[in-house]
Amino acid sequence: MAGSVLTGSAGSRARVARRIAAGAAFGGGGIGLIGAAAVGVLLAEAALAKRSVRGGSAPHPPSADGLYGVAYANGSPPLRLGILGDSTAAGQGVRRAGQTPGALLASGLAAVAEQMVTLRNVAQPGAQSDDLDRQVSLMLGDPVRIPDVCVIMIGANDVTHRMPPTTSVRHLAGAVRRLRTAGAEVVVGTCPDLGSVEPVYQPLRWLARRVSRQLAAAQTIVVVEQGGRTVSLGHLLGPEFEANPRELFGPDNYHPSAEGYATAAMAVLPTLCASLGLWPDADQLEADRDEDILPVAKAAAEAAAEAGTEVSGARAPWALLKHRRRRRLPSATEPSTAHPAHPAHP
């Protein structure tokens, strides 16, 4: 099993991702990502990496819940944006609410839609995919606050805590299904490449990269099958991380800095807007940008290898692979405490 997983070919990644997704669908949980010998090496290197990660993050991420884009108040109800997931979704590592990915996405969505946006973030630092059921229950608990669109960022802790990948993607599929059934669009930022974390050394770096990409590909398959869209966060939110690790990682050398979260939000925003029909290039192919309609597993494998790639459903079993043009985000803003002068969103 280990040999087939760790090969670098897109075809092999697609096959393994499909096996993981199929195992999740049928209740399997025993498909491992690496062999027993490799696990021993991984754990030994992980212990060294943990000792290299410094403290420095604030103990709790700042709360960014609130209203964004008040300059666009025009009597229309605000769009509702929900954020779920782990510490990356919560914004661990920055000290201002406006620097969190939720605030950045809410501000960007408001600017594109020219409409106010209310943000609710239920992400939990340290969360694994089995916490998504609780988070979805919180998000859907108030029938008058059902989100129009949700962004989920999850998977890194599943890898570091060795959650079986079939278990991981089964929980994610269930969360996306519940949100879609409730009427929300769903965008998932797939598992980042943990091989880009600076204190991680070889051979852990190489193994972590392979494991992360296989999980990201499997996540893409189940999300698309449930009617959601994915964006590959790749080598933790873009090639800028490897080029500028001191600038884009936060004080603890593990969570992103404000610049890192802005890079992530800039990658996710086009897909977030497209899910609501707000992005100008819609879902049409642009051949000059290497966009294509591919079998879902192949599209998932290709997306996992290139940060910022979107995958969405076409006609089963095909998927649309896109590289959307990014736009510079608005300046970071803090949530407004102002109350919109219109009725609550129905």
mmCIF file of C-alpha atoms in Angstrom:
data_model
loop_
_atom_site.group_PDB
_atom_site.id
_atom_site.type_symbol
_atom_site.label_atom_id
_atom_site.label_comp_id
_atom_site.label_asym_id
_atom_site.label_seq_id
_atom_site.Cartn_x
_atom_site.Cartn_y
_atom_site.Cartn_z
ATOM 1 C CA MET A 1 0.000 0.000 0.000
ATOM 2 C CA ALA A 2 2.749 2.429 0.969
ATOM 3 C CA GLY A 3 4.493 2.228 -2.365
ATOM 4 C CA SER A 4 1.400 3.069 -4.372
ATOM 5 C CA VAL A 5 0.450 5.955 -2.112
ATOM 6 C CA LEU A 6 3.775 7.690 -2.090
ATOM 7 C CA THR A 7 4.338 7.679 -5.836
ATOM 8 C CA GLY A 8 4.149 11.114 -7.388
ATOM 9 C CA SER A 9 2.023 10.315 -10.440
ATOM 10 C CA ALA A 10 -1.333 12.024 -10.803
ATOM 11 C CA GLY A 11 -2.895 8.747 -11.909
ATOM 12 C CA SER A 12 -1.792 6.994 -8.737
ATOM 13 C CA ARG A 13 -2.997 9.883 -6.579
ATOM 14 C CA ALA A 14 -6.360 9.751 -8.300
ATOM 15 C CA ARG A 15 -6.681 5.992 -7.712
ATOM 16 C CA VAL A 16 -5.793 6.258 -4.033
ATOM 17 C CA ALA A 17 -8.110 9.230 -3.536
ATOM 18 C CA ARG A 18 -10.967 7.305 -5.145
ATOM 19 C CA ARG A 19 -10.257 4.279 -2.907
ATOM 20 C CA ILE A 20 -10.351 6.474 0.192
ATOM 21 C CA ALA A 21 -13.574 8.150 -0.924
ATOM 22 C CA ALA A 22 -15.145 4.800 -1.766
ATOM 23 C CA GLY A 23 -14.088 3.384 1.598
ATOM 24 C CA ALA A 24 -15.756 6.315 3.323
ATOM 25 C CA ALA A 25 -18.955 5.814 1.358
ATOM 26 C CA PHE A 26 -19.164 2.181 2.378
ATOM 27 C CA GLY A 27 -18.156 2.686 5.980
ATOM 28 C CA GLY A 28 -14.577 1.500 5.653
ATOM 29 C CA GLY A 29 -11.911 2.873 7.900
ATOM 30 C CA GLY A 30 -8.897 0.693 7.465
ATOM 31 C CA ILE A 31 -7.235 2.206 4.397
ATOM 32 C CA GLY A 32 -3.968 3.673 5.632
ATOM 33 C CA LEU A 33 -1.929 6.309 3.875
ATOM 34 C CA ILE A 34 1.523 4.963 4.729
ATOM 35 C CA GLY A 35 2.983 1.658 5.855
ATOM 36 C CA ALA A 36 3.899 0.726 9.425
ATOM 37 C CA ALA A 37 7.635 1.322 8.950
ATOM 38 C CA ALA A 38 6.987 4.775 7.509
ATOM 39 C CA VAL A 39 4.696 5.601 10.438
ATOM 40 C CA GLY A 40 7.561 4.977 12.837
ATOM 41 C CA VAL A 41 9.788 7.401 10.987
ATOM 42 C CA LEU A 42 6.944 9.906 10.750
ATOM 43 C CA LEU A 43 6.310 9.877 14.497
ATOM 44 C CA ALA A 44 9.987 10.231 15.371
ATOM 45 C CA GLU A 45 10.396 13.199 13.052
ATOM 46 C CA ALA A 46 7.105 14.696 14.277
ATOM 47 C CA ALA A 47 8.444 14.779 17.832
ATOM 48 C CA LEU A 48 11.446 16.791 16.621
ATOM 49 C CA ALA A 49 9.195 19.131 14.664
ATOM 50 C CA LYS A 50 6.961 19.782 17.677
ATOM 51 C CA ARG A 51 9.980 20.813 19.738
ATOM 52 C CA SER A 52 10.933 23.263 16.995
ATOM 53 C CA VAL A 53 7.562 25.035 16.930
ATOM 54 C CA ARG A 54 7.730 28.067 19.178
ATOM 55 C CA GLY A 55 4.951 29.540 21.218
ATOM 56 C CA GLY A 56 3.694 32.965 20.314
ATOM 57 C CA SER A 57 0.135 32.717 19.090
ATOM 58 C CA ALA A 58 -2.625 34.326 21.104
ATOM 59 C CA PRO A 59 -4.380 31.631 23.193
ATOM 60 C CA HIS A 60 -7.686 32.231 21.420
ATOM 61 C CA PRO A 61 -8.274 33.540 17.903
ATOM 62 C CA PRO A 62 -10.035 36.918 17.789
ATOM 63 C CA SER A 63 -13.772 36.838 17.223
ATOM 64 C CA ALA A 64 -14.642 38.249 13.814
ATOM 65 C CA ASP A 65 -18.394 37.630 13.935
ATOM 66 C CA GLY A 66 -20.449 40.594 12.861
ATOM 67 C CA LEU A 67 -21.515 42.771 9.949
ATOM 68 C CA TYR A 68 -19.268 43.720 7.026
ATOM 69 C CA GLY A 69 -19.742 46.115 4.138
ATOM 70 C CA VAL A 70 -21.999 48.595 5.928
ATOM 71 C CA ALA A 71 -21.161 51.093 3.184
ATOM 72 C CA TYR A 72 -23.316 48.944 0.885
ATOM 73 C CA ALA A 73 -26.442 49.179 3.031
ATOM 74 C CA ASN A 74 -29.316 49.616 0.595
ATOM 75 C CA GLY A 75 -32.295 48.025 2.305
ATOM 76 C CA SER A 76 -31.492 44.506 1.109
ATOM 77 C CA PRO A 77 -30.858 41.812 3.711
ATOM 78 C CA PRO A 78 -27.207 40.934 4.178
ATOM 79 C CA LEU A 79 -25.716 37.794 2.759
ATOM 80 C CA ARG A 80 -24.923 35.240 5.454
ATOM 81 C CA LEU A 81 -21.468 33.652 5.508
ATOM 82 C CA GLY A 82 -20.577 30.761 7.811
ATOM 83 C CA ILE A 83 -17.065 29.515 8.601
ATOM 84 C CA LEU A 84 -16.360 26.032 9.970
ATOM 85 C CA GLY A 85 -13.230 23.988 10.544
ATOM 86 C CA ASP A 86 -10.010 24.089 12.539
ATOM 87 C CA SER A 87 -7.495 26.695 13.715
ATOM 88 C CA THR A 88 -6.845 27.922 10.178
ATOM 89 C CA ALA A 89 -10.545 28.619 9.694
ATOM 90 C CA ALA A 90 -10.718 30.246 13.130
ATOM 91 C CA GLY A 91 -7.738 32.520 12.441
ATOM 92 C CA GLN A 92 -5.356 31.205 15.084
ATOM 93 C CA GLY A 93 -2.087 33.123 15.076
ATOM 94 C CA VAL A 94 -3.279 36.689 14.447
ATOM 95 C CA ARG A 95 -4.372 39.253 17.004
ATOM 96 C CA ARG A 96 -6.927 41.365 15.131
ATOM 97 C CA ALA A 97 -10.353 40.194 13.982
ATOM 98 C CA GLY A 98 -9.892 41.873 10.612
ATOM 99 C CA GLN A 99 -6.863 39.670 9.900
ATOM 100 C CA THR A 100 -8.746 36.369 10.182
ATOM 101 C CA PRO A 101 -9.772 34.520 7.028
ATOM 102 C CA GLY A 102 -13.454 34.870 7.953
ATOM 103 C CA ALA A 103 -13.216 38.659 8.147
ATOM 104 C CA LEU A 104 -11.179 38.847 4.949
ATOM 105 C CA LEU A 105 -13.675 36.674 3.076
ATOM 106 C CA ALA A 106 -16.662 38.600 4.452
ATOM 107 C CA SER A 107 -15.096 41.918 3.439
ATOM 108 C CA GLY A 108 -14.215 40.581 -0.013
ATOM 109 C CA LEU A 109 -17.663 39.082 -0.555
ATOM 110 C CA ALA A 110 -19.309 42.355 0.455
ATOM 111 C CA ALA A 111 -17.135 44.282 -2.004
ATOM 112 C CA VAL A 112 -17.856 41.920 -4.915
ATOM 113 C CA ALA A 113 -21.596 41.652 -4.184
ATOM 114 C CA GLU A 114 -21.874 45.322 -3.179
ATOM 115 C CA GLN A 115 -24.032 44.065 -0.357
ATOM 116 C CA MET A 116 -23.638 43.725 3.383
ATOM 117 C CA VAL A 117 -22.443 40.386 4.760
ATOM 118 C CA THR A 118 -22.951 38.921 8.213
ATOM 119 C CA LEU A 119 -20.260 36.518 9.380
ATOM 120 C CA ARG A 120 -20.621 33.670 11.844
ATOM 121 C CA ASN A 121 -17.567 31.558 12.635
ATOM 122 C CA VAL A 122 -17.942 28.312 14.603
ATOM 123 C CA ALA A 123 -14.509 26.882 13.750
ATOM 124 C CA GLN A 124 -12.609 25.304 16.642
ATOM 125 C CA PRO A 125 -8.803 25.360 16.952
ATOM 126 C CA GLY A 126 -7.511 21.806 17.134
ATOM 127 C CA ALA A 127 -10.646 20.400 15.515
ATOM 128 C CA GLN A 128 -10.557 17.266 13.420
ATOM 129 C CA SER A 129 -13.199 16.326 10.878
ATOM 130 C CA ASP A 130 -15.228 14.432 13.489
ATOM 131 C CA ASP A 131 -16.021 17.816 15.099
ATOM 132 C CA LEU A 132 -17.812 19.028 11.983
ATOM 133 C CA ASP A 133 -21.106 17.435 12.988
ATOM 134 C CA ARG A 134 -21.162 19.577 16.146
ATOM 135 C CA GLN A 135 -20.165 22.680 14.214
ATOM 136 C CA VAL A 136 -22.840 22.140 11.569
ATOM 137 C CA SER A 137 -25.448 21.716 14.322
ATOM 138 C CA LEU A 138 -24.387 25.090 15.739
ATOM 139 C CA MET A 139 -24.519 26.703 12.303
ATOM 140 C CA LEU A 140 -27.984 25.348 11.534
ATOM 141 C CA GLY A 141 -29.405 25.670 15.036
ATOM 142 C CA ASP A 142 -31.246 28.928 14.369
ATOM 143 C CA PRO A 143 -33.600 28.603 11.366
ATOM 144 C CA VAL A 144 -33.565 32.379 10.786
ATOM 145 C CA ARG A 145 -29.756 32.417 10.551
ATOM 146 C CA ILE A 146 -29.181 29.660 7.999
ATOM 147 C CA PRO A 147 -26.139 30.758 5.972
ATOM 148 C CA ASP A 148 -26.269 31.456 2.266
ATOM 149 C CA VAL A 149 -22.790 30.001 1.896
ATOM 150 C CA CYS A 150 -20.322 28.215 4.156
ATOM 151 C CA VAL A 151 -16.557 27.853 3.955
ATOM 152 C CA ILE A 152 -14.938 24.838 5.619
ATOM 153 C CA MET A 153 -11.182 24.500 6.229
ATOM 154 C CA ILE A 154 -10.274 21.145 7.763
ATOM 155 C CA GLY A 155 -7.838 18.254 7.511
ATOM 156 C CA ALA A 156 -4.461 19.223 8.959
ATOM 157 C CA ASN A 157 -5.241 17.835 12.411
ATOM 158 C CA ASP A 158 -6.633 14.663 10.845
ATOM 159 C CA VAL A 159 -3.172 14.059 9.376
ATOM 160 C CA THR A 160 -1.187 14.932 12.494
ATOM 161 C CA HIS A 161 -3.481 12.819 14.715
ATOM 162 C CA ARG A 162 -3.509 9.946 12.204
ATOM 163 C CA MET A 163 -7.258 9.829 11.769
ATOM 164 C CA PRO A 164 -8.051 7.148 9.152
ATOM 165 C CA PRO A 165 -8.589 9.034 5.900
ATOM 166 C CA THR A 166 -11.835 7.209 5.183
ATOM 167 C CA THR A 167 -13.156 8.350 8.567
ATOM 168 C CA SER A 168 -11.992 11.886 7.873
ATOM 169 C CA VAL A 169 -13.720 12.225 4.511
ATOM 170 C CA ARG A 170 -16.869 10.482 5.738
ATOM 171 C CA HIS A 171 -17.333 13.193 8.377
ATOM 172 C CA LEU A 172 -16.650 15.911 5.823
ATOM 173 C CA ALA A 173 -19.135 14.431 3.354
ATOM 174 C CA GLY A 174 -21.794 14.328 6.054
ATOM 175 C CA ALA A 175 -21.189 17.970 6.976
ATOM 176 C CA VAL A 176 -21.410 19.136 3.364
ATOM 177 C CA ARG A 177 -24.557 17.087 2.809
ATOM 178 C CA ARG A 178 -26.295 18.624 5.837
ATOM 179 C CA LEU A 179 -25.374 22.163 4.831
ATOM 180 C CA ARG A 180 -26.450 21.629 1.228
ATOM 181 C CA THR A 181 -29.740 20.085 2.356
ATOM 182 C CA ALA A 182 -30.358 23.203 4.458
ATOM 183 C CA GLY A 183 -29.905 25.342 1.338
ATOM 184 C CA ALA A 184 -26.367 26.651 1.842
ATOM 185 C CA GLU A 185 -23.687 26.680 -0.829
ATOM 186 C CA VAL A 186 -20.470 25.056 0.423
ATOM 187 C CA VAL A 187 -16.818 25.771 -0.381
ATOM 188 C CA VAL A 188 -14.132 23.585 1.208
ATOM 189 C CA GLY A 189 -10.508 24.618 1.507
ATOM 190 C CA THR A 190 -8.897 21.186 1.385
ATOM 191 C CA CYS A 191 -6.131 19.877 3.625
ATOM 192 C CA PRO A 192 -3.035 22.082 3.373
ATOM 193 C CA ASP A 193 0.358 20.645 2.536
ATOM 194 C CA LEU A 194 1.930 20.027 5.935
ATOM 195 C CA GLY A 195 5.272 19.522 4.242
ATOM 196 C CA SER A 196 5.476 23.324 3.963
ATOM 197 C CA VAL A 197 5.644 23.849 7.742
ATOM 198 C CA GLU A 198 9.156 25.151 8.318
ATOM 199 C CA PRO A 199 10.155 23.068 11.398
ATOM 200 C CA VAL A 200 9.250 19.836 9.542
ATOM 201 C CA TYR A 201 12.374 18.117 8.237
ATOM 202 C CA GLN A 202 13.059 15.278 5.836
ATOM 203 C CA PRO A 203 11.896 12.549 5.573
ATOM 204 C CA LEU A 204 8.818 13.800 7.458
ATOM 205 C CA ARG A 205 8.436 16.720 5.051
ATOM 206 C CA TRP A 206 8.192 14.394 2.042
ATOM 207 C CA LEU A 207 5.818 11.979 3.758
ATOM 208 C CA ALA A 208 3.649 14.796 5.122
ATOM 209 C CA ARG A 209 3.354 16.281 1.649
ATOM 210 C CA ARG A 210 2.175 12.985 0.143
ATOM 211 C CA VAL A 211 -0.267 12.266 2.960
ATOM 212 C CA SER A 212 -1.715 15.786 2.852
ATOM 213 C CA ARG A 213 -2.222 15.702 -0.914
ATOM 214 C CA GLN A 214 -3.917 12.313 -0.851
ATOM 215 C CA LEU A 215 -6.329 13.500 1.838
ATOM 216 C CA ALA A 216 -6.980 16.736 -0.073
ATOM 217 C CA ALA A 217 -7.799 14.768 -3.223
ATOM 218 C CA ALA A 218 -10.154 12.434 -1.352
ATOM 219 C CA GLN A 219 -11.839 15.437 0.294
ATOM 220 C CA THR A 220 -12.390 16.953 -3.139
ATOM 221 C CA ILE A 221 -14.099 13.828 -4.450
ATOM 222 C CA VAL A 222 -16.630 13.579 -1.599
ATOM 223 C CA VAL A 223 -17.320 17.332 -1.501
ATOM 224 C CA VAL A 224 -18.039 17.522 -5.231
ATOM 225 C CA GLU A 225 -20.236 14.425 -4.979
ATOM 226 C CA GLN A 226 -22.290 16.223 -2.296
ATOM 227 C CA GLY A 227 -22.736 19.336 -4.442
ATOM 228 C CA GLY A 228 -20.007 21.505 -2.949
ATOM 229 C CA ARG A 229 -16.884 23.113 -4.400
ATOM 230 C CA THR A 230 -13.282 22.827 -3.278
ATOM 231 C CA VAL A 231 -10.227 25.043 -3.412
ATOM 232 C CA SER A 232 -6.804 23.454 -2.955
ATOM 233 C CA LEU A 233 -4.844 25.207 -0.213
ATOM 234 C CA GLY A 234 -1.866 23.203 -1.371
ATOM 235 C CA HIS A 235 1.494 24.053 0.179
ATOM 236 C CA LEU A 236 -0.309 25.923 2.870
ATOM 237 C CA LEU A 237 -2.128 28.515 0.871
ATOM 238 C CA GLY A 238 0.098 29.075 -2.117
ATOM 239 C CA PRO A 239 3.696 28.956 -3.338
ATOM 240 C CA GLU A 240 4.385 32.161 -1.401
ATOM 241 C CA PHE A 241 4.785 30.071 1.762
ATOM 242 C CA GLU A 242 7.815 28.175 0.517
ATOM 243 C CA ALA A 243 9.315 31.321 -0.990
ATOM 244 C CA ASN A 244 8.683 33.537 2.067
ATOM 245 C CA PRO A 245 8.199 31.321 5.148
ATOM 246 C CA ARG A 246 9.400 34.012 7.557
ATOM 247 C CA GLU A 247 6.864 36.470 6.189
ATOM 248 C CA LEU A 248 3.871 34.188 5.763
ATOM 249 C CA PHE A 249 4.049 32.066 8.919
ATOM 250 C CA GLY A 250 2.983 33.502 12.251
ATOM 251 C CA PRO A 251 4.930 33.824 15.523
ATOM 252 C CA ASP A 252 4.638 30.093 16.338
ATOM 253 C CA ASN A 253 6.108 29.032 12.949
ATOM 254 C CA TYR A 254 3.034 26.869 12.373
ATOM 255 C CA HIS A 255 -0.088 28.956 11.889
ATOM 256 C CA PRO A 256 -0.230 31.541 9.097
ATOM 257 C CA SER A 257 0.520 35.186 9.702
ATOM 258 C CA ALA A 258 -1.849 37.962 8.645
ATOM 259 C CA GLU A 259 -0.173 37.954 5.208
ATOM 260 C CA GLY A 260 -0.588 34.186 5.021
ATOM 261 C CA TYR A 261 -4.297 34.324 5.799
ATOM 262 C CA ALA A 262 -4.711 37.044 3.193
ATOM 263 C CA THR A 263 -3.094 34.711 0.651
ATOM 264 C CA ALA A 264 -5.543 31.958 1.617
ATOM 265 C CA ALA A 265 -8.550 34.264 1.452
ATOM 266 C CA MET A 266 -7.502 35.581 -1.955
ATOM 267 C CA ALA A 267 -7.424 31.985 -3.247
ATOM 268 C CA VAL A 268 -10.833 31.078 -1.774
ATOM 269 C CA LEU A 269 -12.737 34.304 -2.531
ATOM 270 C CA PRO A 270 -13.300 33.738 -6.287
ATOM 271 C CA THR A 271 -14.837 30.313 -5.637
ATOM 272 C CA LEU A 272 -16.894 31.680 -2.751
ATOM 273 C CA CYS A 273 -18.306 34.384 -5.016
ATOM 274 C CA ALA A 274 -18.802 31.997 -7.939
ATOM 275 C CA SER A 275 -20.885 29.692 -5.740
ATOM 276 C CA LEU A 276 -23.346 32.578 -5.375
ATOM 277 C CA GLY A 277 -23.201 33.563 -9.054
ATOM 278 C CA LEU A 278 -21.197 36.700 -8.306
ATOM 279 C CA TRP A 279 -17.913 36.055 -10.143
ATOM 280 C CA PRO A 280 -17.577 37.408 -13.687
ATOM 281 C CA ASP A 281 -15.974 34.360 -15.360
ATOM 282 C CA ALA A 282 -18.725 32.093 -13.993
ATOM 283 C CA ASP A 283 -18.185 28.388 -14.663
ATOM 284 C CA GLN A 284 -17.018 28.572 -18.276
ATOM 285 C CA LEU A 285 -13.728 26.998 -19.315
ATOM 286 C CA GLU A 286 -10.735 29.149 -20.187
ATOM 287 C CA ALA A 287 -8.376 27.003 -22.250
ATOM 288 C CA ASP A 288 -5.467 29.424 -21.874
ATOM 289 C CA ARG A 289 -5.588 28.836 -18.101
ATOM 290 C CA ASP A 290 -5.333 25.022 -18.300
ATOM 291 C CA GLU A 291 -8.962 24.558 -17.306
ATOM 292 C CA ASP A 292 -10.751 21.371 -18.231
ATOM 293 C CA ILE A 293 -13.590 18.945 -17.553
ATOM 294 C CA LEU A 294 -12.085 15.765 -16.103
ATOM 295 C CA PRO A 295 -13.163 12.646 -14.232
ATOM 296 C CA VAL A 296 -13.690 13.689 -10.621
ATOM 297 C CA ALA A 297 -10.782 11.652 -9.225
ATOM 298 C CA LYS A 298 -8.332 12.997 -11.806
ATOM 299 C CA ALA A 299 -9.479 16.578 -11.237
ATOM 300 C CA ALA A 300 -9.081 16.040 -7.484
ATOM 301 C CA ALA A 301 -5.531 14.717 -7.871
ATOM 302 C CA GLU A 302 -4.492 17.576 -10.137
ATOM 303 C CA ALA A 303 -6.015 20.171 -7.794
ATOM 304 C CA ALA A 304 -4.225 18.700 -4.771
ATOM 305 C CA ALA A 305 -0.913 19.261 -6.536
ATOM 306 C CA GLU A 306 -1.536 22.938 -7.386
ATOM 307 C CA ALA A 307 -2.614 25.462 -4.791
ATOM 308 C CA GLY A 308 -5.581 27.676 -5.600
ATOM 309 C CA THR A 309 -7.236 25.213 -7.972
ATOM 310 C CA GLU A 310 -11.023 24.951 -7.828
ATOM 311 C CA VAL A 311 -12.998 21.778 -8.478
ATOM 312 C CA SER A 312 -16.780 21.804 -8.844
ATOM 313 C CA GLY A 313 -19.338 19.377 -10.166
ATOM 314 C CA ALA A 314 -20.152 19.024 -13.837
ATOM 315 C CA ARG A 315 -22.284 16.141 -15.054
ATOM 316 C CA ALA A 316 -21.392 12.999 -13.065
ATOM 317 C CA PRO A 317 -18.820 11.496 -13.070
ATOM 318 C CA TRP A 318 -17.103 14.601 -14.430
ATOM 319 C CA ALA A 319 -15.830 17.686 -12.636
ATOM 320 C CA LEU A 320 -14.852 21.185 -13.698
ATOM 321 C CA LEU A 321 -11.268 22.162 -12.876
ATOM 322 C CA LYS A 322 -10.647 25.925 -12.854
ATOM 323 C CA HIS A 323 -7.867 28.367 -12.069
ATOM 324 C CA ARG A 324 -9.838 31.509 -11.321
ATOM 325 C CA ARG A 325 -8.261 34.920 -11.637
ATOM 326 C CA ARG A 326 -7.615 36.390 -8.226
ATOM 327 C CA ARG A 327 -8.372 39.936 -7.205
ATOM 328 C CA ARG A 328 -6.660 41.955 -4.539
ATOM 329 C CA LEU A 329 -8.654 41.863 -1.319
ATOM 330 C CA PRO A 330 -10.056 45.006 0.296
ATOM 331 C CA SER A 331 -8.115 46.328 3.258
ATOM 332 C CA ALA A 332 -8.681 44.290 6.405
ATOM 333 C CA THR A 333 -11.685 45.582 8.331
ATOM 334 C CA GLU A 334 -13.058 44.895 11.773
ATOM 335 C CA PRO A 335 -16.666 43.682 12.170
ATOM 336 C CA SER A 336 -19.211 46.445 12.541
ATOM 337 C CA THR A 337 -21.515 46.635 15.538
ATOM 338 C CA ALA A 338 -24.020 48.644 13.500
ATOM 339 C CA HIS A 339 -27.436 47.098 12.984
ATOM 340 C CA PRO A 340 -28.738 46.991 9.416
ATOM 341 C CA ALA A 341 -31.885 49.013 8.874
ATOM 342 C CA HIS A 342 -33.898 46.159 7.398
ATOM 343 C CA PRO A 343 -35.588 43.003 8.616
ATOM 344 C CA ALA A 344 -33.640 39.913 9.543
ATOM 345 C CA HIS A 345 -32.748 37.517 6.736
ATOM 346 C CA PRO A 346 -35.632 35.055 6.377
#
